[in-house]
Amino acid sequence: MHRAFSVLIISLSLLLLGGCANLSWTTAGKIIPPVHNICPLEGQWQVMQEMQPNGNYGADNSSWEGKIQFTGEVAMLGEYVWSNPMFKIKKVNSSNYLMTKYLSLPNTLMPDSKEVEVITVSSEENFLGEFMRIDEAKLVAFVQNKVLYLEKVSDQVDSSLAFSNLNDFKTNEHSNSGAAGVLVGLKIPKGSDVKDNADNFNFTYQTLWLAIDNKKLHPVLIGDNIFFPRNSGFWELQIRQLQEGPYMQDLYSAHDVSTKVKEPQLKTMTISRGEVKTGAGKKIIDYIGNDFVAVETDQGGNRLQVLPVDKISALEGIKLSDLLGNNGLVAFSNARAQALRSLNNNINITSIDNDGFEQNFGLIRKNGHWYLRGRINYSFQDANDPSYMDFNVNLVPPAKLIFYDTLCLSWQYIKDRVPDAVDAFTSPNQDMALVITKTKLQVYSISAGQLGSEPLAKIELQTGTSIIMAEWATGSYVDNWEKAFLVNGADVSS
C-alpha cells in the first residue's frame, strides 16, 4: 500500500513538472490573440446587373464600368482604387434591412437565413459602399448610388492589382490632385422683405455644386433641397409644405438618396425617413453637417436646437454636454450667466425662461468660421411677443459636429482682396476658395497661398441668402460627387 502511494506521488510530480517546462511548441506563457487580417470580401466580383428599387433587373449593366475587387490592402471599385480599406461587419434582419433601402429582391436572390451580414467598406473616413451577403458567392451592393447584383468570379484579385504599384491606377491619393469641389447649401428668403421672412420662418433651400480642376471651373450645378454626403452615402434633406384644413404645415425629411420612393408613399414613412410636421411651430435651418442639423424653431418662443440628422423629427434637441462633456457645459453655463447679468439689470423684463437651457444652443457663421452660440428667451412687461438674446460661447465646435472648418487664407487678406466680403471657405487641398458678399458668391482658384487674380465665377445671391453647408470633395471624389448630384436631379445652372 505504501509503495503504491509513493508511485502515485512521484507520477503526479512528474506531470506537474512537465507542465511547467518550456516546450518548443508552446508560446512561452504568452496569449496570442487571433489575427483579424482576413478580408471579408476577398477576391474578384463581377457586376451581373444593376437592380431597380422593385428588385427587377435593369436592361443591362453597361452603366457600371470596371471591376470590383478587394484585398486587405486595396479596394477597387470601377476605375478607382483605394488603399487600406476598412471593413465593418454587422448582422441584420434581411427583411428589415431591405425595407430601409426600399428594395425588394426576387425569390431567387433572397438569403436562406433571416439574418445576413452587411459589410460596410470605407477608406480614410470616406464611405465606399455597403454589401449585403446573400451567400459566399453572391452580393447585393449599394455603391455610388447604384444597387448592383454581384457574383464572385475568383478568390484572388488580378495579379496586376495584387503586385503592381498603385500609382498605375486612378487612386484617391494620386489622381486629380488639383481638383476640388464643394456642395454648398443655400437658405433663401421667400419674397423681397428679408426682415419679414426672418420673422415668419419663410425660406427655401437649394444646393450648388462648384468644382475646379487645375484652376478650370466645371459647369455649375444646382438642385432643390439640400443634397449632402454622409458616411453611409448621399442624403437629401427636404422641406415640403402640406395643407391640412386651414393650416399650412412644413414637412421635414432627411433620407438616403438610394431609397427611391414614390410621392404617395411619403406620408406613410414618417418614422423611417425622420419626418416631422411642425404645424404652428416652424423651423429654419442654420447649419447642416454630416450627422447634425442646427435649427431655429418658434415653438415656445424663438429657440435654438441641434438635432441628429437621423432624428430630425425629435421635439427636443441634444444637450450641449452630450457633444462637449462636462467641461463644455461649465464654459457654456458661465457664458450664459454673464449674459443673464446684463438682462437682470432691465426692470422691464418680467420673466426669463430657464427650461432646457442646455439644449438652447446652435451655430452661427462669422468671418470664415462656425461658432457656437447660446440663446436666452425672456418676456417684457406688457409685451405680447417673447424676446430673446444670443450670446457667444468661447468653445471650438467639436469635430463630430463640424468635420472641416479650416480657412487656409487669413480673414484680413480676404478682406483686403474683396472688401465687401462677409464670409469665405477654402478647400482642404488649398486649391479653391469661395468668397461671399451680400449679393454674390465668387469662386477663386488658390495658388501659392494667394487668390487668383480674377474670380472664376460670380454667382448672384438674393439679398438675405446665407450659406448653411459647405461639404468638400478632392481628388477622384470630385467626379464621383458631381455624377451623384447629376443622377439625383441637379441641373446645369444657367
PDB file of C-alpha atoms in Angstrom, residues 52-294:
ATOM      1  CA  GLN A  52     -34.227  48.650 -59.753  1.00  0.00           C
ATOM      2  CA  PRO A  53     -35.983  49.527 -56.449  1.00  0.00           C
ATOM      3  CA  ASN A  54     -38.672  46.915 -57.192  1.00  0.00           C
ATOM      4  CA  GLY A  55     -35.969  44.250 -57.352  1.00  0.00           C
ATOM      5  CA  ASN A  56     -36.172  43.766 -61.110  1.00  0.00           C
ATOM      6  CA  TYR A  57     -33.013  43.698 -63.155  1.00  0.00           C
ATOM      7  CA  GLY A  58     -32.120  46.671 -65.288  1.00  0.00           C
ATOM      8  CA  ALA A  59     -31.909  46.368 -69.047  1.00  0.00           C
ATOM      9  CA  ASP A  60     -28.156  45.768 -68.840  1.00  0.00           C
ATOM     10  CA  ASN A  61     -25.140  46.563 -66.665  1.00  0.00           C
ATOM     11  CA  SER A  62     -23.488  48.992 -69.092  1.00  0.00           C
ATOM     12  CA  SER A  63     -23.791  51.924 -66.669  1.00  0.00           C
ATOM     13  CA  TRP A  64     -21.121  50.359 -64.441  1.00  0.00           C
ATOM     14  CA  GLU A  65     -17.552  50.475 -65.710  1.00  0.00           C
ATOM     15  CA  GLY A  66     -14.630  48.457 -64.384  1.00  0.00           C
ATOM     16  CA  LYS A  67     -14.204  45.681 -61.857  1.00  0.00           C
ATOM     17  CA  ILE A  68     -14.951  45.302 -58.167  1.00  0.00           C
ATOM     18  CA  GLN A  69     -12.082  43.677 -56.277  1.00  0.00           C
ATOM     19  CA  PHE A  70     -10.954  43.542 -52.664  1.00  0.00           C
ATOM     20  CA  THR A  71      -7.941  42.554 -50.624  1.00  0.00           C
ATOM     21  CA  GLY A  72      -6.922  43.572 -47.137  1.00  0.00           C
ATOM     22  CA  GLU A  73      -4.679  46.244 -48.697  1.00  0.00           C
ATOM     23  CA  VAL A  74      -6.724  47.659 -51.595  1.00  0.00           C
ATOM     24  CA  ALA A  75     -10.294  48.079 -52.805  1.00  0.00           C
ATOM     25  CA  MET A  76     -11.084  48.563 -56.493  1.00  0.00           C
ATOM     26  CA  LEU A  77     -14.491  49.961 -57.401  1.00  0.00           C
ATOM     27  CA  GLY A  78     -14.804  50.595 -61.104  1.00  0.00           C
ATOM     28  CA  GLU A  79     -11.996  52.827 -62.313  1.00  0.00           C
ATOM     29  CA  TYR A  80     -10.662  53.768 -58.881  1.00  0.00           C
ATOM     30  CA  VAL A  81      -8.533  52.060 -56.290  1.00  0.00           C
ATOM     31  CA  TRP A  82      -8.381  52.916 -52.581  1.00  0.00           C
ATOM     32  CA  SER A  83      -5.608  51.778 -50.289  1.00  0.00           C
ATOM     33  CA  ASN A  84      -6.018  50.395 -46.759  1.00  0.00           C
ATOM     34  CA  PRO A  85      -9.781  49.853 -46.855  1.00  0.00           C
ATOM     35  CA  MET A  86     -11.629  49.225 -43.607  1.00  0.00           C
ATOM     36  CA  PHE A  87     -14.341  46.576 -43.370  1.00  0.00           C
ATOM     37  CA  LYS A  88     -17.072  46.630 -40.741  1.00  0.00           C
ATOM     38  CA  ILE A  89     -19.435  43.678 -40.474  1.00  0.00           C
ATOM     39  CA  LYS A  90     -22.860  43.823 -38.887  1.00  0.00           C
ATOM     40  CA  LYS A  91     -25.576  41.184 -38.749  1.00  0.00           C
ATOM     41  CA  VAL A  92     -29.055  42.421 -39.569  1.00  0.00           C
ATOM     42  CA  ASN A  93     -32.506  41.087 -40.305  1.00  0.00           C
ATOM     43  CA  SER A  94     -32.571  40.819 -44.092  1.00  0.00           C
ATOM     44  CA  SER A  95     -36.207  41.890 -44.488  1.00  0.00           C
ATOM     45  CA  ASN A  96     -35.793  44.938 -42.248  1.00  0.00           C
ATOM     46  CA  TYR A  97     -32.558  45.957 -43.951  1.00  0.00           C
ATOM     47  CA  LEU A  98     -34.015  45.698 -47.453  1.00  0.00           C
ATOM     48  CA  MET A  99     -37.025  47.686 -46.282  1.00  0.00           C
ATOM     49  CA  THR A 100     -34.782  50.575 -45.245  1.00  0.00           C
ATOM     50  CA  LYS A 101     -33.363  50.521 -48.778  1.00  0.00           C
ATOM     51  CA  TYR A 102     -36.857  50.232 -50.292  1.00  0.00           C
ATOM     52  CA  LEU A 103     -35.632  47.250 -52.267  1.00  0.00           C
ATOM     53  CA  SER A 104     -37.489  44.020 -52.998  1.00  0.00           C
ATOM     54  CA  LEU A 105     -35.391  41.051 -54.056  1.00  0.00           C
ATOM     55  CA  PRO A 106     -36.707  38.265 -56.275  1.00  0.00           C
ATOM     56  CA  ASN A 107     -37.139  34.932 -54.512  1.00  0.00           C
ATOM     57  CA  THR A 108     -34.093  33.527 -56.283  1.00  0.00           C
ATOM     58  CA  LEU A 109     -31.886  36.086 -54.519  1.00  0.00           C
ATOM     59  CA  MET A 110     -33.445  36.067 -51.069  1.00  0.00           C
ATOM     60  CA  PRO A 111     -30.941  34.757 -48.460  1.00  0.00           C
ATOM     61  CA  ASP A 112     -31.689  31.393 -46.885  1.00  0.00           C
ATOM     62  CA  SER A 113     -31.231  32.844 -43.409  1.00  0.00           C
ATOM     63  CA  LYS A 114     -33.273  35.715 -41.957  1.00  0.00           C
ATOM     64  CA  GLU A 115     -30.068  37.136 -40.503  1.00  0.00           C
ATOM     65  CA  VAL A 116     -27.456  38.324 -43.003  1.00  0.00           C
ATOM     66  CA  GLU A 117     -24.093  40.021 -42.967  1.00  0.00           C
ATOM     67  CA  VAL A 118     -23.776  43.595 -44.225  1.00  0.00           C
ATOM     68  CA  ILE A 119     -20.191  44.723 -44.846  1.00  0.00           C
ATOM     69  CA  THR A 120     -19.506  48.471 -44.869  1.00  0.00           C
ATOM     70  CA  VAL A 121     -16.334  49.486 -46.728  1.00  0.00           C
ATOM     71  CA  SER A 122     -14.602  52.819 -46.107  1.00  0.00           C
ATOM     72  CA  SER A 123     -11.189  54.386 -46.678  1.00  0.00           C
ATOM     73  CA  GLU A 124      -9.824  57.310 -44.674  1.00  0.00           C
ATOM     74  CA  GLU A 125     -13.287  58.187 -43.334  1.00  0.00           C
ATOM     75  CA  ASN A 126     -14.768  58.083 -46.853  1.00  0.00           C
ATOM     76  CA  PHE A 127     -17.734  55.794 -47.392  1.00  0.00           C
ATOM     77  CA  LEU A 128     -17.240  53.459 -50.378  1.00  0.00           C
ATOM     78  CA  GLY A 129     -20.279  51.206 -50.190  1.00  0.00           C
ATOM     79  CA  GLU A 130     -22.391  48.596 -48.397  1.00  0.00           C
ATOM     80  CA  PHE A 131     -22.503  44.939 -49.412  1.00  0.00           C
ATOM     81  CA  MET A 132     -25.228  42.538 -48.285  1.00  0.00           C
ATOM     82  CA  ARG A 133     -24.102  38.923 -48.426  1.00  0.00           C
ATOM     83  CA  ILE A 134     -26.642  36.552 -49.992  1.00  0.00           C
ATOM     84  CA  ASP A 135     -24.201  33.656 -49.786  1.00  0.00           C
ATOM     85  CA  GLU A 136     -20.464  33.132 -50.249  1.00  0.00           C
ATOM     86  CA  ALA A 137     -20.681  33.815 -53.988  1.00  0.00           C
ATOM     87  CA  LYS A 138     -23.424  36.458 -54.248  1.00  0.00           C
ATOM     88  CA  LEU A 139     -23.752  40.034 -53.002  1.00  0.00           C
ATOM     89  CA  VAL A 140     -26.128  42.945 -53.310  1.00  0.00           C
ATOM     90  CA  ALA A 141     -24.023  46.122 -53.388  1.00  0.00           C
ATOM     91  CA  PHE A 142     -25.067  49.697 -52.681  1.00  0.00           C
ATOM     92  CA  VAL A 143     -22.266  51.626 -54.385  1.00  0.00           C
ATOM     93  CA  GLN A 144     -22.122  55.136 -55.881  1.00  0.00           C
ATOM     94  CA  ASN A 145     -25.904  55.491 -55.596  1.00  0.00           C
ATOM     95  CA  LYS A 146     -26.446  52.274 -57.533  1.00  0.00           C
ATOM     96  CA  VAL A 147     -27.838  48.897 -56.485  1.00  0.00           C
ATOM     97  CA  LEU A 148     -25.772  46.125 -58.060  1.00  0.00           C
ATOM     98  CA  TYR A 149     -26.082  42.361 -58.081  1.00  0.00           C
ATOM     99  CA  LEU A 150     -22.582  40.821 -57.863  1.00  0.00           C
ATOM    100  CA  GLU A 151     -21.273  37.301 -58.315  1.00  0.00           C
ATOM    101  CA  LYS A 152     -17.842  36.119 -57.281  1.00  0.00           C
ATOM    102  CA  VAL A 153     -15.615  35.074 -60.166  1.00  0.00           C
ATOM    103  CA  SER A 154     -12.357  34.430 -58.316  1.00  0.00           C
ATOM    104  CA  ASP A 155     -10.973  34.175 -54.798  1.00  0.00           C
ATOM    105  CA  GLN A 156      -7.913  36.091 -55.997  1.00  0.00           C
ATOM    106  CA  VAL A 157      -7.653  39.606 -57.376  1.00  0.00           C
ATOM    107  CA  ASP A 158      -5.957  40.352 -60.683  1.00  0.00           C
ATOM    108  CA  SER A 159      -2.206  39.923 -60.493  1.00  0.00           C
ATOM    109  CA  SER A 160      -1.857  43.455 -61.883  1.00  0.00           C
ATOM    110  CA  LEU A 161      -3.666  44.771 -58.808  1.00  0.00           C
ATOM    111  CA  ALA A 162      -2.035  42.471 -56.310  1.00  0.00           C
ATOM    112  CA  PHE A 163       1.587  43.014 -57.333  1.00  0.00           C
ATOM    113  CA  SER A 164       1.800  46.341 -59.165  1.00  0.00           C
ATOM    114  CA  ASN A 165       2.369  49.837 -57.874  1.00  0.00           C
ATOM    115  CA  LEU A 166      -0.870  51.592 -57.002  1.00  0.00           C
ATOM    116  CA  ASN A 167       0.367  54.638 -58.886  1.00  0.00           C
ATOM    117  CA  ASP A 168      -0.521  52.708 -62.057  1.00  0.00           C
ATOM    118  CA  PHE A 169      -4.193  53.108 -61.148  1.00  0.00           C
ATOM    119  CA  LYS A 170      -6.524  56.015 -60.509  1.00  0.00           C
ATOM    120  CA  THR A 171      -6.224  56.152 -56.758  1.00  0.00           C
ATOM    121  CA  ASN A 172      -7.865  58.531 -54.350  1.00  0.00           C
ATOM    122  CA  GLU A 173      -4.430  59.650 -53.182  1.00  0.00           C
ATOM    123  CA  HIS A 174      -2.792  60.159 -56.581  1.00  0.00           C
ATOM    124  CA  SER A 175      -5.448  61.168 -59.099  1.00  0.00           C
ATOM    125  CA  ASN A 176      -6.897  64.610 -59.769  1.00  0.00           C
ATOM    126  CA  SER A 177      -4.639  66.195 -57.162  1.00  0.00           C
ATOM    127  CA  GLY A 178      -5.578  69.652 -58.461  1.00  0.00           C
ATOM    128  CA  ALA A 179      -9.312  69.009 -58.289  1.00  0.00           C
ATOM    129  CA  ALA A 180     -11.644  70.348 -55.617  1.00  0.00           C
ATOM    130  CA  GLY A 181     -15.420  70.562 -55.404  1.00  0.00           C
ATOM    131  CA  VAL A 182     -17.948  71.696 -52.847  1.00  0.00           C
ATOM    132  CA  LEU A 183     -21.642  71.147 -52.192  1.00  0.00           C
ATOM    133  CA  VAL A 184     -22.979  74.489 -50.940  1.00  0.00           C
ATOM    134  CA  GLY A 185     -26.295  74.647 -49.093  1.00  0.00           C
ATOM    135  CA  LEU A 186     -28.233  77.893 -49.509  1.00  0.00           C
ATOM    136  CA  LYS A 187     -31.035  79.256 -47.314  1.00  0.00           C
ATOM    137  CA  ILE A 188     -33.003  81.759 -49.411  1.00  0.00           C
ATOM    138  CA  PRO A 189     -35.735  84.115 -48.098  1.00  0.00           C
ATOM    139  CA  LYS A 190     -39.036  83.992 -49.927  1.00  0.00           C
ATOM    140  CA  GLY A 191     -40.117  87.355 -51.294  1.00  0.00           C
ATOM    141  CA  SER A 192     -38.273  90.639 -51.075  1.00  0.00           C
ATOM    142  CA  ASP A 193     -38.802  91.646 -47.442  1.00  0.00           C
ATOM    143  CA  VAL A 194     -35.919  89.877 -45.699  1.00  0.00           C
ATOM    144  CA  LYS A 195     -36.871  91.021 -42.197  1.00  0.00           C
ATOM    145  CA  ASP A 196     -40.453  89.847 -42.690  1.00  0.00           C
ATOM    146  CA  ASN A 197     -39.285  86.438 -43.865  1.00  0.00           C
ATOM    147  CA  ALA A 198     -36.884  86.016 -40.949  1.00  0.00           C
ATOM    148  CA  ASP A 199     -39.723  86.616 -38.508  1.00  0.00           C
ATOM    149  CA  ASN A 200     -42.044  84.230 -40.354  1.00  0.00           C
ATOM    150  CA  PHE A 201     -39.518  81.454 -40.923  1.00  0.00           C
ATOM    151  CA  ASN A 202     -40.260  81.612 -44.637  1.00  0.00           C
ATOM    152  CA  PHE A 203     -37.310  80.188 -46.595  1.00  0.00           C
ATOM    153  CA  THR A 204     -36.494  77.880 -49.458  1.00  0.00           C
ATOM    154  CA  TYR A 205     -33.348  75.728 -49.730  1.00  0.00           C
ATOM    155  CA  GLN A 206     -31.050  74.871 -52.630  1.00  0.00           C
ATOM    156  CA  THR A 207     -27.738  73.129 -53.217  1.00  0.00           C
ATOM    157  CA  LEU A 208     -24.972  74.346 -55.536  1.00  0.00           C
ATOM    158  CA  TRP A 209     -22.106  72.234 -56.851  1.00  0.00           C
ATOM    159  CA  LEU A 210     -18.934  74.204 -57.580  1.00  0.00           C
ATOM    160  CA  ALA A 211     -15.765  72.459 -58.754  1.00  0.00           C
ATOM    161  CA  ILE A 212     -12.418  73.230 -60.358  1.00  0.00           C
ATOM    162  CA  ASP A 213      -9.758  71.016 -61.889  1.00  0.00           C
ATOM    163  CA  ASN A 214      -6.304  72.512 -62.429  1.00  0.00           C
ATOM    164  CA  LYS A 215      -7.798  76.001 -61.986  1.00  0.00           C
ATOM    165  CA  LYS A 216     -10.534  75.406 -64.582  1.00  0.00           C
ATOM    166  CA  LEU A 217     -14.158  75.675 -63.499  1.00  0.00           C
ATOM    167  CA  HIS A 218     -16.585  72.796 -64.005  1.00  0.00           C
ATOM    168  CA  PRO A 219     -20.171  73.627 -65.026  1.00  0.00           C
ATOM    169  CA  VAL A 220     -22.055  74.973 -62.011  1.00  0.00           C
ATOM    170  CA  LEU A 221     -24.851  72.607 -60.915  1.00  0.00           C
ATOM    171  CA  ILE A 222     -27.949  73.498 -58.917  1.00  0.00           C
ATOM    172  CA  GLY A 223     -30.610  71.379 -57.243  1.00  0.00           C
ATOM    173  CA  ASP A 224     -33.618  71.881 -54.995  1.00  0.00           C
ATOM    174  CA  ASN A 225     -33.412  70.952 -51.303  1.00  0.00           C
ATOM    175  CA  ILE A 226     -30.134  70.085 -49.535  1.00  0.00           C
ATOM    176  CA  PHE A 227     -28.013  67.301 -51.049  1.00  0.00           C
ATOM    177  CA  PHE A 228     -25.210  66.262 -48.698  1.00  0.00           C
ATOM    178  CA  PRO A 229     -22.735  63.430 -48.027  1.00  0.00           C
ATOM    179  CA  ARG A 230     -22.678  61.102 -45.027  1.00  0.00           C
ATOM    180  CA  ASN A 231     -20.601  58.052 -44.130  1.00  0.00           C
ATOM    181  CA  SER A 232     -23.469  55.903 -45.405  1.00  0.00           C
ATOM    182  CA  GLY A 233     -23.692  57.671 -48.781  1.00  0.00           C
ATOM    183  CA  PHE A 234     -25.511  60.724 -50.115  1.00  0.00           C
ATOM    184  CA  TRP A 235     -28.603  62.058 -48.381  1.00  0.00           C
ATOM    185  CA  GLU A 236     -31.200  64.693 -49.147  1.00  0.00           C
ATOM    186  CA  LEU A 237     -32.974  66.990 -46.730  1.00  0.00           C
ATOM    187  CA  GLN A 238     -36.358  68.197 -47.962  1.00  0.00           C
ATOM    188  CA  ILE A 239     -38.791  70.755 -46.632  1.00  0.00           C
ATOM    189  CA  ARG A 240     -42.212  70.350 -48.199  1.00  0.00           C
ATOM    190  CA  GLN A 241     -45.452  72.156 -47.399  1.00  0.00           C
ATOM    191  CA  LEU A 242     -48.663  70.277 -46.646  1.00  0.00           C
ATOM    192  CA  GLN A 243     -52.131  71.842 -46.478  1.00  0.00           C
ATOM    193  CA  GLU A 244     -54.230  70.399 -43.646  1.00  0.00           C
ATOM    194  CA  GLY A 245     -57.506  72.282 -43.257  1.00  0.00           C
ATOM    195  CA  PRO A 246     -56.866  75.999 -42.794  1.00  0.00           C
ATOM    196  CA  TYR A 247     -53.247  75.437 -41.767  1.00  0.00           C
ATOM    197  CA  MET A 248     -50.126  75.111 -43.870  1.00  0.00           C
ATOM    198  CA  GLN A 249     -47.631  72.761 -42.252  1.00  0.00           C
ATOM    199  CA  ASP A 250     -43.973  72.162 -43.031  1.00  0.00           C
ATOM    200  CA  LEU A 251     -42.899  68.569 -43.530  1.00  0.00           C
ATOM    201  CA  TYR A 252     -39.187  67.884 -42.928  1.00  0.00           C
ATOM    202  CA  SER A 253     -37.499  64.721 -44.141  1.00  0.00           C
ATOM    203  CA  ALA A 254     -33.900  63.510 -44.313  1.00  0.00           C
ATOM    204  CA  HIS A 255     -33.275  60.333 -46.263  1.00  0.00           C
ATOM    205  CA  ASP A 256     -30.671  58.309 -48.105  1.00  0.00           C
ATOM    206  CA  VAL A 257     -30.995  59.147 -51.813  1.00  0.00           C
ATOM    207  CA  SER A 258     -30.670  55.462 -52.679  1.00  0.00           C
ATOM    208  CA  THR A 259     -34.158  55.000 -51.178  1.00  0.00           C
ATOM    209  CA  LYS A 260     -36.257  55.814 -54.215  1.00  0.00           C
ATOM    210  CA  VAL A 261     -39.833  56.349 -53.036  1.00  0.00           C
ATOM    211  CA  LYS A 262     -42.915  57.440 -54.906  1.00  0.00           C
ATOM    212  CA  GLU A 263     -44.706  60.564 -53.670  1.00  0.00           C
ATOM    213  CA  PRO A 264     -47.894  58.781 -52.432  1.00  0.00           C
ATOM    214  CA  GLN A 265     -45.738  56.673 -50.096  1.00  0.00           C
ATOM    215  CA  LEU A 266     -44.139  59.644 -48.317  1.00  0.00           C
ATOM    216  CA  LYS A 267     -46.933  60.238 -45.812  1.00  0.00           C
ATOM    217  CA  THR A 268     -46.723  56.675 -44.506  1.00  0.00           C
ATOM    218  CA  MET A 269     -42.966  56.729 -43.874  1.00  0.00           C
ATOM    219  CA  THR A 270     -42.593  59.347 -41.154  1.00  0.00           C
ATOM    220  CA  ILE A 271     -40.603  57.144 -38.773  1.00  0.00           C
ATOM    221  CA  SER A 272     -38.058  55.641 -41.149  1.00  0.00           C
ATOM    222  CA  ARG A 273     -37.446  58.901 -43.000  1.00  0.00           C
ATOM    223  CA  GLY A 274     -37.352  61.167 -39.959  1.00  0.00           C
ATOM    224  CA  GLU A 275     -40.246  63.407 -40.934  1.00  0.00           C
ATOM    225  CA  VAL A 276     -41.863  65.945 -38.657  1.00  0.00           C
ATOM    226  CA  LYS A 277     -44.972  68.044 -39.091  1.00  0.00           C
ATOM    227  CA  THR A 278     -44.194  71.335 -37.480  1.00  0.00           C
ATOM    228  CA  GLY A 279     -47.719  72.729 -37.608  1.00  0.00           C
ATOM    229  CA  ALA A 280     -47.885  76.115 -35.929  1.00  0.00           C
ATOM    230  CA  GLY A 281     -44.271  75.689 -34.865  1.00  0.00           C
ATOM    231  CA  LYS A 282     -41.845  76.084 -37.757  1.00  0.00           C
ATOM    232  CA  LYS A 283     -38.124  75.609 -38.130  1.00  0.00           C
ATOM    233  CA  ILE A 284     -35.398  77.184 -40.193  1.00  0.00           C
ATOM    234  CA  ILE A 285     -32.047  75.549 -40.821  1.00  0.00           C
ATOM    235  CA  ASP A 286     -28.906  77.439 -39.775  1.00  0.00           C
ATOM    236  CA  TYR A 287     -26.386  74.669 -40.436  1.00  0.00           C
ATOM    237  CA  ILE A 288     -26.277  71.115 -41.742  1.00  0.00           C
ATOM    238  CA  GLY A 289     -23.329  68.730 -41.468  1.00  0.00           C
ATOM    239  CA  ASN A 290     -22.768  65.015 -41.934  1.00  0.00           C
ATOM    240  CA  ASP A 291     -24.685  63.989 -38.820  1.00  0.00           C
ATOM    241  CA  PHE A 292     -26.248  67.080 -37.207  1.00  0.00           C
ATOM    242  CA  VAL A 293     -28.564  69.940 -38.113  1.00  0.00           C
ATOM    243  CA  ALA A 294     -28.699  73.264 -36.241  1.00  0.00           C
TER     244      ALA A 294
END
